[in-house]
Amino acid sequence: VNYVSLHQMTESAHRQQLQNARTAGYGGGGDCTEKSHSARLMEATGGADPPYPAPLDCPRHVQSRCGNYECEGRHLDPEERSRWNANSEFRYPRKPCVVVTASCDMGQSASTWVFNAFRLLFKKAREATDSYWIREVTKEELDRRLVTGAHVLVKTHEDSDIASVAPLFTHVVVSIRKGKPEPKTWLTHATHITNFEEIVAFDEKGEKIAAIGVLRGLAEHLGLSLSERELQAVDYELMMLPIPSCQIAKFWHFHGRRGGRPQPTAPPSTE
């Protein structure tokens, strides 16, 4: 893969798609992207967030693991569940984000990678986040999830009645792939676009991994200040997520590792 040419191509496509979004009249971005740590975070929730397990949590996940790919409950990993511990360093946002990751159903555009990228970026930044699969995003579905005071991260494919609920979104990140159908309705609301071709690009020596740049762009879009080593750690964790897994990562039997990049044999250096 010609890394430079591919990067230029995807940047051009990105600018054009965002121009389409601006033409459609959607602002996006939200006030939750304040970069100052003290300005965007606080010690306790501004909502009502009872300790795990709570009503929003999937009961199957509480007992063991949930293998129902249509389950719309909350599925937190053990580290995410530590936010109720005083020494966990997790903090709550003053203004929670509502981040939607959207794509065509079965579009093979790496949208599940993008969903997990956001989940792990928020976790690395120690910002309390609840992540969900929601088949049909409605105001009612978002309102009952926003009560915790944590960020809300949603993976979805459906695009019915988006206009009525779009004002609640702070970020709409759309995944596309060359030669595959595009979620045209979601694109009119996009605040950021990811391209499959850039996510999977790497050079033969493994020294230029385009996914790191994609992660940097996603972090900046959220207003997260993460170091290069922290981004590398997130990339490693993404590469090591099992496929299939469960409702935490939302990788199922019909997913696969695409693009040819081999899994790393060791975690990135911390030195």
PDB file of C-alpha atoms in Angstrom:
ATOM      1  CA  VAL A   1       0.000   0.000   0.000  1.00  0.00           C
ATOM      2  CA  ASN A   2       1.301   3.442  -0.897  1.00  0.00           C
ATOM      3  CA  TYR A   3       0.890   5.059   2.501  1.00  0.00           C
ATOM      4  CA  VAL A   4       1.315   8.693   1.404  1.00  0.00           C
ATOM      5  CA  SER A   5      -0.958   8.467  -1.632  1.00  0.00           C
ATOM      6  CA  LEU A   6      -3.616   6.648   0.365  1.00  0.00           C
ATOM      7  CA  HIS A   7      -3.470   9.258   3.121  1.00  0.00           C
ATOM      8  CA  GLN A   8      -3.896  12.061   0.569  1.00  0.00           C
ATOM      9  CA  MET A   9      -6.825  10.242  -1.041  1.00  0.00           C
ATOM     10  CA  THR A  10      -8.673   9.650   2.205  1.00  0.00           C
ATOM     11  CA  GLU A  11      -8.076  13.200   3.422  1.00  0.00           C
ATOM     12  CA  SER A  12      -9.561  14.517   0.190  1.00  0.00           C
ATOM     13  CA  ALA A  13     -12.571  12.234   0.528  1.00  0.00           C
ATOM     14  CA  HIS A  14     -12.933  13.253   4.170  1.00  0.00           C
ATOM     15  CA  ARG A  15     -12.955  16.963   3.343  1.00  0.00           C
ATOM     16  CA  GLN A  16     -15.538  16.426   0.605  1.00  0.00           C
ATOM     17  CA  GLN A  17     -17.826  14.386   2.859  1.00  0.00           C
ATOM     18  CA  LEU A  18     -17.649  16.948   5.663  1.00  0.00           C
ATOM     19  CA  GLN A  19     -18.413  19.669   3.150  1.00  0.00           C
ATOM     20  CA  ASN A  20     -21.524  17.697   2.248  1.00  0.00           C
ATOM     21  CA  ALA A  21     -22.439  17.607   5.928  1.00  0.00           C
ATOM     22  CA  ARG A  22     -22.002  21.383   6.248  1.00  0.00           C
ATOM     23  CA  THR A  23     -24.089  21.896   3.118  1.00  0.00           C
ATOM     24  CA  ALA A  24     -26.822  19.839   4.772  1.00  0.00           C
ATOM     25  CA  GLY A  25     -26.829  22.323   7.664  1.00  0.00           C
ATOM     26  CA  TYR A  26     -25.603  20.119  10.509  1.00  0.00           C
ATOM     27  CA  GLY A  27     -23.193  21.755  12.926  1.00  0.00           C
ATOM     28  CA  GLY A  28     -22.114  18.903  15.196  1.00  0.00           C
ATOM     29  CA  GLY A  29     -19.157  18.841  17.539  1.00  0.00           C
ATOM     30  CA  GLY A  30     -20.967  19.732  20.747  1.00  0.00           C
ATOM     31  CA  ASP A  31     -19.712  21.542  23.843  1.00  0.00           C
ATOM     32  CA  CYS A  32     -18.266  18.376  25.381  1.00  0.00           C
ATOM     33  CA  THR A  33     -15.024  18.757  23.428  1.00  0.00           C
ATOM     34  CA  GLU A  34     -13.450  21.179  25.940  1.00  0.00           C
ATOM     35  CA  LYS A  35      -9.806  20.043  26.087  1.00  0.00           C
ATOM     36  CA  SER A  36      -8.890  21.368  29.520  1.00  0.00           C
ATOM     37  CA  HIS A  37      -8.950  18.376  31.885  1.00  0.00           C
ATOM     38  CA  SER A  38     -10.348  20.374  34.810  1.00  0.00           C
ATOM     39  CA  ALA A  39     -12.906  22.129  32.631  1.00  0.00           C
ATOM     40  CA  ARG A  40     -14.355  18.977  31.054  1.00  0.00           C
ATOM     41  CA  LEU A  41     -14.305  16.555  34.013  1.00  0.00           C
ATOM     42  CA  MET A  42     -15.540  16.363  37.593  1.00  0.00           C
ATOM     43  CA  GLU A  43     -15.191  13.899  40.465  1.00  0.00           C
ATOM     44  CA  ALA A  44     -18.817  12.763  40.771  1.00  0.00           C
ATOM     45  CA  THR A  45     -21.582  12.272  38.266  1.00  0.00           C
ATOM     46  CA  GLY A  46     -23.973  15.089  37.500  1.00  0.00           C
ATOM     47  CA  GLY A  47     -26.687  12.481  36.994  1.00  0.00           C
ATOM     48  CA  ALA A  48     -27.778   9.336  38.798  1.00  0.00           C
ATOM     49  CA  ASP A  49     -25.327   6.468  38.334  1.00  0.00           C
ATOM     50  CA  PRO A  50     -26.011   3.592  40.761  1.00  0.00           C
ATOM     51  CA  PRO A  51     -23.145   1.103  41.205  1.00  0.00           C
ATOM     52  CA  TYR A  52     -22.827  -1.889  38.917  1.00  0.00           C
ATOM     53  CA  PRO A  53     -24.977  -3.898  38.346  1.00  0.00           C
ATOM     54  CA  ALA A  54     -27.684  -1.339  37.663  1.00  0.00           C
ATOM     55  CA  PRO A  55     -30.947  -1.326  35.679  1.00  0.00           C
ATOM     56  CA  LEU A  56     -29.163  -0.358  32.450  1.00  0.00           C
ATOM     57  CA  ASP A  57     -26.810  -3.354  32.668  1.00  0.00           C
ATOM     58  CA  CYS A  58     -27.551  -6.498  30.686  1.00  0.00           C
ATOM     59  CA  PRO A  59     -28.469  -9.236  33.216  1.00  0.00           C
ATOM     60  CA  ARG A  60     -26.781 -11.927  31.081  1.00  0.00           C
ATOM     61  CA  HIS A  61     -23.560  -9.931  31.082  1.00  0.00           C
ATOM     62  CA  VAL A  62     -23.741  -9.535  34.854  1.00  0.00           C
ATOM     63  CA  GLN A  63     -23.926 -13.327  35.273  1.00  0.00           C
ATOM     64  CA  SER A  64     -21.277 -14.282  32.710  1.00  0.00           C
ATOM     65  CA  ARG A  65     -21.278 -12.890  29.170  1.00  0.00           C
ATOM     66  CA  CYS A  66     -23.886 -11.836  26.633  1.00  0.00           C
ATOM     67  CA  GLY A  67     -23.819 -13.465  23.213  1.00  0.00           C
ATOM     68  CA  ASN A  68     -26.958 -11.793  21.886  1.00  0.00           C
ATOM     69  CA  TYR A  69     -25.843  -9.418  19.147  1.00  0.00           C
ATOM     70  CA  GLU A  70     -29.157  -7.530  19.285  1.00  0.00           C
ATOM     71  CA  CYS A  71     -28.949  -6.863  23.033  1.00  0.00           C
ATOM     72  CA  GLU A  72     -29.248  -3.135  23.783  1.00  0.00           C
ATOM     73  CA  GLY A  73     -28.183  -3.298  27.423  1.00  0.00           C
ATOM     74  CA  ARG A  74     -24.985  -1.841  28.866  1.00  0.00           C
ATOM     75  CA  HIS A  75     -21.915  -4.084  28.694  1.00  0.00           C
ATOM     76  CA  LEU A  76     -18.884  -2.717  30.559  1.00  0.00           C
ATOM     77  CA  ASP A  77     -15.548  -4.488  30.794  1.00  0.00           C
ATOM     78  CA  PRO A  78     -13.952  -4.999  34.250  1.00  0.00           C
ATOM     79  CA  GLU A  79     -11.767  -1.906  33.928  1.00  0.00           C
ATOM     80  CA  GLU A  80     -14.721   0.265  32.884  1.00  0.00           C
ATOM     81  CA  ARG A  81     -16.689  -1.078  35.853  1.00  0.00           C
ATOM     82  CA  SER A  82     -13.976   0.141  38.206  1.00  0.00           C
ATOM     83  CA  ARG A  83     -15.238   3.702  37.839  1.00  0.00           C
ATOM     84  CA  TRP A  84     -17.290   3.239  41.022  1.00  0.00           C
ATOM     85  CA  ASN A  85     -14.062   2.680  42.991  1.00  0.00           C
ATOM     86  CA  ALA A  86     -12.693   5.820  44.591  1.00  0.00           C
ATOM     87  CA  ASN A  87      -9.117   5.070  43.477  1.00  0.00           C
ATOM     88  CA  SER A  88      -9.916   4.215  39.852  1.00  0.00           C
ATOM     89  CA  GLU A  89      -9.062   7.698  38.491  1.00  0.00           C
ATOM     90  CA  PHE A  90     -12.186   7.643  36.309  1.00  0.00           C
ATOM     91  CA  ARG A  91     -13.991  10.987  36.206  1.00  0.00           C
ATOM     92  CA  TYR A  92     -17.353  12.106  34.864  1.00  0.00           C
ATOM     93  CA  PRO A  93     -17.824  14.703  32.112  1.00  0.00           C
ATOM     94  CA  ARG A  94     -19.381  18.038  32.967  1.00  0.00           C
ATOM     95  CA  LYS A  95     -21.117  17.902  29.583  1.00  0.00           C
ATOM     96  CA  PRO A  96     -21.544  14.299  28.419  1.00  0.00           C
ATOM     97  CA  CYS A  97     -20.947  13.501  24.769  1.00  0.00           C
ATOM     98  CA  VAL A  98     -23.386  11.486  22.699  1.00  0.00           C
ATOM     99  CA  VAL A  99     -21.168   9.784  20.141  1.00  0.00           C
ATOM    100  CA  VAL A 100     -22.803   7.803  17.345  1.00  0.00           C
ATOM    101  CA  THR A 101     -20.757   5.450  15.169  1.00  0.00           C
ATOM    102  CA  ALA A 102     -22.772   4.635  12.061  1.00  0.00           C
ATOM    103  CA  SER A 103     -22.332   2.642   8.874  1.00  0.00           C
ATOM    104  CA  CYS A 104     -24.242   0.484   6.454  1.00  0.00           C
ATOM    105  CA  ASP A 105     -25.247  -2.876   7.896  1.00  0.00           C
ATOM    106  CA  MET A 106     -22.671  -5.521   6.881  1.00  0.00           C
ATOM    107  CA  GLY A 107     -20.763  -2.794   5.040  1.00  0.00           C
ATOM    108  CA  GLN A 108     -17.336  -4.218   5.953  1.00  0.00           C
ATOM    109  CA  SER A 109     -16.148  -0.662   6.632  1.00  0.00           C
ATOM    110  CA  ALA A 110     -14.424  -1.318   9.997  1.00  0.00           C
ATOM    111  CA  SER A 111     -17.237   0.428  11.880  1.00  0.00           C
ATOM    112  CA  THR A 112     -16.931  -1.997  14.813  1.00  0.00           C
ATOM    113  CA  TRP A 113     -13.233  -1.125  15.013  1.00  0.00           C
ATOM    114  CA  VAL A 114     -14.244   2.559  15.158  1.00  0.00           C
ATOM    115  CA  PHE A 115     -16.794   1.854  17.906  1.00  0.00           C
ATOM    116  CA  ASN A 116     -14.153   0.061  19.972  1.00  0.00           C
ATOM    117  CA  ALA A 117     -11.599   2.763  19.222  1.00  0.00           C
ATOM    118  CA  PHE A 118     -13.861   5.349  20.850  1.00  0.00           C
ATOM    119  CA  ARG A 119     -14.591   3.039  23.773  1.00  0.00           C
ATOM    120  CA  LEU A 120     -10.895   2.437  24.432  1.00  0.00           C
ATOM    121  CA  LEU A 121      -9.886   6.076  23.861  1.00  0.00           C
ATOM    122  CA  PHE A 122     -12.389   7.223  26.490  1.00  0.00           C
ATOM    123  CA  LYS A 123     -11.144   4.453  28.815  1.00  0.00           C
ATOM    124  CA  LYS A 124      -7.503   5.437  28.288  1.00  0.00           C
ATOM    125  CA  ALA A 125      -8.434   9.044  29.132  1.00  0.00           C
ATOM    126  CA  ARG A 126     -10.279   7.777  32.228  1.00  0.00           C
ATOM    127  CA  GLU A 127     -13.583   9.389  31.234  1.00  0.00           C
ATOM    128  CA  ALA A 128     -16.705   7.480  32.319  1.00  0.00           C
ATOM    129  CA  THR A 129     -18.481   6.129  29.236  1.00  0.00           C
ATOM    130  CA  ASP A 130     -21.456   3.843  28.638  1.00  0.00           C
ATOM    131  CA  SER A 131     -21.415   2.054  25.295  1.00  0.00           C
ATOM    132  CA  TYR A 132     -24.349   0.426  23.530  1.00  0.00           C
ATOM    133  CA  TRP A 133     -25.637  -1.225  20.417  1.00  0.00           C
ATOM    134  CA  ILE A 134     -28.990   0.383  19.543  1.00  0.00           C
ATOM    135  CA  ARG A 135     -30.866  -0.828  16.494  1.00  0.00           C
ATOM    136  CA  GLU A 136     -33.109   2.241  16.195  1.00  0.00           C
ATOM    137  CA  VAL A 137     -31.830   5.381  17.903  1.00  0.00           C
ATOM    138  CA  THR A 138     -34.651   7.454  19.390  1.00  0.00           C
ATOM    139  CA  LYS A 139     -34.868  10.333  21.847  1.00  0.00           C
ATOM    140  CA  GLU A 140     -36.406   8.023  24.435  1.00  0.00           C
ATOM    141  CA  GLU A 141     -33.592   5.485  24.098  1.00  0.00           C
ATOM    142  CA  LEU A 142     -30.931   8.182  24.522  1.00  0.00           C
ATOM    143  CA  ASP A 143     -32.683  10.024  27.364  1.00  0.00           C
ATOM    144  CA  ARG A 144     -32.844   6.963  29.596  1.00  0.00           C
ATOM    145  CA  ARG A 145     -29.156   6.247  28.986  1.00  0.00           C
ATOM    146  CA  LEU A 146     -28.018   9.826  29.625  1.00  0.00           C
ATOM    147  CA  VAL A 147     -29.239   9.738  33.232  1.00  0.00           C
ATOM    148  CA  THR A 148     -25.917   8.258  34.420  1.00  0.00           C
ATOM    149  CA  GLY A 149     -23.996  11.427  33.601  1.00  0.00           C
ATOM    150  CA  ALA A 150     -21.415   9.401  31.639  1.00  0.00           C
ATOM    151  CA  HIS A 151     -20.643   9.812  27.953  1.00  0.00           C
ATOM    152  CA  VAL A 152     -22.933   7.714  25.764  1.00  0.00           C
ATOM    153  CA  LEU A 153     -21.378   5.823  22.859  1.00  0.00           C
ATOM    154  CA  VAL A 154     -23.724   4.176  20.344  1.00  0.00           C
ATOM    155  CA  LYS A 155     -23.121   1.750  17.502  1.00  0.00           C
ATOM    156  CA  THR A 156     -25.939   1.593  14.962  1.00  0.00           C
ATOM    157  CA  HIS A 157     -26.831   0.998  11.324  1.00  0.00           C
ATOM    158  CA  GLU A 158     -30.458   2.125  11.093  1.00  0.00           C
ATOM    159  CA  ASP A 159     -31.155   5.590   9.729  1.00  0.00           C
ATOM    160  CA  SER A 160     -34.905   6.025  10.215  1.00  0.00           C
ATOM    161  CA  ASP A 161     -36.059   9.335  11.688  1.00  0.00           C
ATOM    162  CA  ILE A 162     -32.532  10.599  12.373  1.00  0.00           C
ATOM    163  CA  ALA A 163     -33.461  14.254  11.888  1.00  0.00           C
ATOM    164  CA  SER A 164     -35.716  14.295  14.957  1.00  0.00           C
ATOM    165  CA  VAL A 165     -33.029  12.944  17.283  1.00  0.00           C
ATOM    166  CA  ALA A 166     -29.929  14.495  15.666  1.00  0.00           C
ATOM    167  CA  PRO A 167     -29.925  17.558  17.984  1.00  0.00           C
ATOM    168  CA  LEU A 168     -28.961  15.212  20.847  1.00  0.00           C
ATOM    169  CA  PHE A 169     -25.814  14.016  19.062  1.00  0.00           C
ATOM    170  CA  THR A 170     -22.526  15.750  19.753  1.00  0.00           C
ATOM    171  CA  HIS A 171     -20.520  13.558  17.367  1.00  0.00           C
ATOM    172  CA  VAL A 172     -21.609  11.430  14.411  1.00  0.00           C
ATOM    173  CA  VAL A 173     -18.763   9.354  13.017  1.00  0.00           C
ATOM    174  CA  VAL A 174     -19.534   7.538   9.781  1.00  0.00           C
ATOM    175  CA  SER A 175     -17.489   4.612   8.444  1.00  0.00           C
ATOM    176  CA  ILE A 176     -17.159   4.153   4.687  1.00  0.00           C
ATOM    177  CA  ARG A 177     -15.285   1.860   2.325  1.00  0.00           C
ATOM    178  CA  LYS A 178     -14.483   2.338  -1.338  1.00  0.00           C
ATOM    179  CA  GLY A 179     -16.771   0.298  -3.579  1.00  0.00           C
ATOM    180  CA  LYS A 180     -19.298  -0.396  -0.791  1.00  0.00           C
ATOM    181  CA  PRO A 181     -22.707   1.240  -0.211  1.00  0.00           C
ATOM    182  CA  GLU A 182     -22.602   4.423   1.859  1.00  0.00           C
ATOM    183  CA  PRO A 183     -25.053   5.398   4.619  1.00  0.00           C
ATOM    184  CA  LYS A 184     -26.174   8.539   2.820  1.00  0.00           C
ATOM    185  CA  THR A 185     -28.595   9.717   5.498  1.00  0.00           C
ATOM    186  CA  TRP A 186     -25.971   9.437   8.229  1.00  0.00           C
ATOM    187  CA  LEU A 187     -23.444  11.218   6.024  1.00  0.00           C
ATOM    188  CA  THR A 188     -25.609  14.333   6.024  1.00  0.00           C
ATOM    189  CA  HIS A 189     -25.141  14.455   9.806  1.00  0.00           C
ATOM    190  CA  ALA A 190     -21.487  13.421   9.908  1.00  0.00           C
ATOM    191  CA  THR A 191     -19.017  15.352  12.063  1.00  0.00           C
ATOM    192  CA  HIS A 192     -16.181  12.980  11.195  1.00  0.00           C
ATOM    193  CA  ILE A 193     -15.607  10.212   8.640  1.00  0.00           C
ATOM    194  CA  THR A 194     -13.363   7.175   8.824  1.00  0.00           C
ATOM    195  CA  ASN A 195     -12.154   5.316   5.758  1.00  0.00           C
ATOM    196  CA  PHE A 196     -11.557   1.567   5.808  1.00  0.00           C
ATOM    197  CA  GLU A 197      -8.584   1.930   3.474  1.00  0.00           C
ATOM    198  CA  GLU A 198      -6.766   4.211   5.911  1.00  0.00           C
ATOM    199  CA  ILE A 199      -7.526   2.121   9.002  1.00  0.00           C
ATOM    200  CA  VAL A 200      -5.943  -1.017   7.521  1.00  0.00           C
ATOM    201  CA  ALA A 201      -2.957   0.607   5.744  1.00  0.00           C
ATOM    202  CA  PHE A 202       0.567  -0.301   6.872  1.00  0.00           C
ATOM    203  CA  ASP A 203       3.994  -0.546   5.319  1.00  0.00           C
ATOM    204  CA  GLU A 204       6.003  -3.743   4.906  1.00  0.00           C
ATOM    205  CA  LYS A 205       8.243  -2.988   7.888  1.00  0.00           C
ATOM    206  CA  GLY A 206       5.295  -2.197  10.122  1.00  0.00           C
ATOM    207  CA  GLU A 207       6.787   1.204  10.918  1.00  0.00           C
ATOM    208  CA  LYS A 208       3.996   3.298   9.414  1.00  0.00           C
ATOM    209  CA  ILE A 209       0.674   2.172  10.792  1.00  0.00           C
ATOM    210  CA  ALA A 210      -2.096   4.386   9.489  1.00  0.00           C
ATOM    211  CA  ALA A 211      -4.476   3.320  12.264  1.00  0.00           C
ATOM    212  CA  ILE A 212      -2.418   5.396  14.725  1.00  0.00           C
ATOM    213  CA  GLY A 213      -3.227   8.497  12.687  1.00  0.00           C
ATOM    214  CA  VAL A 214      -6.892   7.521  12.598  1.00  0.00           C
ATOM    215  CA  LEU A 215      -6.895   7.118  16.374  1.00  0.00           C
ATOM    216  CA  ARG A 216      -5.214  10.501  16.763  1.00  0.00           C
ATOM    217  CA  GLY A 217      -7.932  12.076  14.623  1.00  0.00           C
ATOM    218  CA  LEU A 218     -10.684  10.411  16.656  1.00  0.00           C
ATOM    219  CA  ALA A 219      -9.123  11.520  19.944  1.00  0.00           C
ATOM    220  CA  GLU A 220      -8.782  15.094  18.698  1.00  0.00           C
ATOM    221  CA  HIS A 221     -12.387  15.018  17.491  1.00  0.00           C
ATOM    222  CA  LEU A 222     -13.444  14.198  21.059  1.00  0.00           C
ATOM    223  CA  GLY A 223     -11.080  16.741  22.575  1.00  0.00           C
ATOM    224  CA  LEU A 224      -9.008  14.037  24.318  1.00  0.00           C
ATOM    225  CA  SER A 225      -5.344  14.749  25.002  1.00  0.00           C
ATOM    226  CA  LEU A 226      -3.522  11.436  24.663  1.00  0.00           C
ATOM    227  CA  SER A 227       0.167  10.837  24.070  1.00  0.00           C
ATOM    228  CA  GLU A 228       1.601   8.884  21.157  1.00  0.00           C
ATOM    229  CA  ARG A 229       2.363   5.977  23.486  1.00  0.00           C
ATOM    230  CA  GLU A 230      -1.200   5.981  24.757  1.00  0.00           C
ATOM    231  CA  LEU A 231      -2.470   5.863  21.167  1.00  0.00           C
ATOM    232  CA  GLN A 232      -0.104   2.988  20.445  1.00  0.00           C
ATOM    233  CA  ALA A 233      -1.459   1.164  23.499  1.00  0.00           C
ATOM    234  CA  VAL A 234      -5.022   1.631  22.251  1.00  0.00           C
ATOM    235  CA  ASP A 235      -4.020   0.379  18.805  1.00  0.00           C
ATOM    236  CA  TYR A 236      -2.462  -2.725  20.385  1.00  0.00           C
ATOM    237  CA  GLU A 237      -5.580  -3.414  22.448  1.00  0.00           C
ATOM    238  CA  LEU A 238      -7.738  -3.053  19.331  1.00  0.00           C
ATOM    239  CA  MET A 239      -5.539  -5.502  17.440  1.00  0.00           C
ATOM    240  CA  MET A 240      -5.753  -8.035  20.272  1.00  0.00           C
ATOM    241  CA  LEU A 241      -9.539  -7.983  20.754  1.00  0.00           C
ATOM    242  CA  PRO A 242     -10.831 -11.517  20.124  1.00  0.00           C
ATOM    243  CA  ILE A 243     -13.070 -12.172  17.115  1.00  0.00           C
ATOM    244  CA  PRO A 244     -15.707 -13.338  17.805  1.00  0.00           C
ATOM    245  CA  SER A 245     -16.067 -11.915  21.290  1.00  0.00           C
ATOM    246  CA  CYS A 246     -19.191 -10.740  23.126  1.00  0.00           C
ATOM    247  CA  GLN A 247     -21.357  -7.658  23.542  1.00  0.00           C
ATOM    248  CA  ILE A 248     -18.548  -5.618  25.127  1.00  0.00           C
ATOM    249  CA  ALA A 249     -16.616  -5.327  21.851  1.00  0.00           C
ATOM    250  CA  LYS A 250     -19.534  -6.351  19.593  1.00  0.00           C
ATOM    251  CA  PHE A 251     -17.349  -8.496  17.345  1.00  0.00           C
ATOM    252  CA  TRP A 252     -19.376 -11.484  16.117  1.00  0.00           C
ATOM    253  CA  HIS A 253     -18.854 -14.608  14.020  1.00  0.00           C
ATOM    254  CA  PHE A 254     -19.552 -12.663  10.822  1.00  0.00           C
ATOM    255  CA  HIS A 255     -16.748 -10.187  11.570  1.00  0.00           C
ATOM    256  CA  GLY A 256     -13.147 -10.742  10.565  1.00  0.00           C
ATOM    257  CA  ARG A 257      -9.715  -9.130  10.523  1.00  0.00           C
ATOM    258  CA  ARG A 258      -9.467  -7.518   7.121  1.00  0.00           C
ATOM    259  CA  GLY A 259      -6.708  -5.651   5.356  1.00  0.00           C
ATOM    260  CA  GLY A 260      -3.835  -8.065   5.956  1.00  0.00           C
ATOM    261  CA  ARG A 261      -2.141  -6.369   8.912  1.00  0.00           C
ATOM    262  CA  PRO A 262      -0.763  -9.111  11.202  1.00  0.00           C
ATOM    263  CA  GLN A 263      -1.484  -9.089  14.914  1.00  0.00           C
ATOM    264  CA  PRO A 264       1.442  -7.750  16.974  1.00  0.00           C
ATOM    265  CA  THR A 265       3.582 -10.293  18.790  1.00  0.00           C
ATOM    266  CA  ALA A 266       4.253  -8.018  21.771  1.00  0.00           C
ATOM    267  CA  PRO A 267       2.760  -4.873  23.310  1.00  0.00           C
ATOM    268  CA  PRO A 268       4.320  -1.513  22.392  1.00  0.00           C
ATOM    269  CA  SER A 269       7.291  -0.338  24.395  1.00  0.00           C
ATOM    270  CA  THR A 270       6.549   1.853  27.400  1.00  0.00           C
ATOM    271  CA  GLU A 271      10.048   3.324  27.467  1.00  0.00           C
TER     272      GLU A 271
END
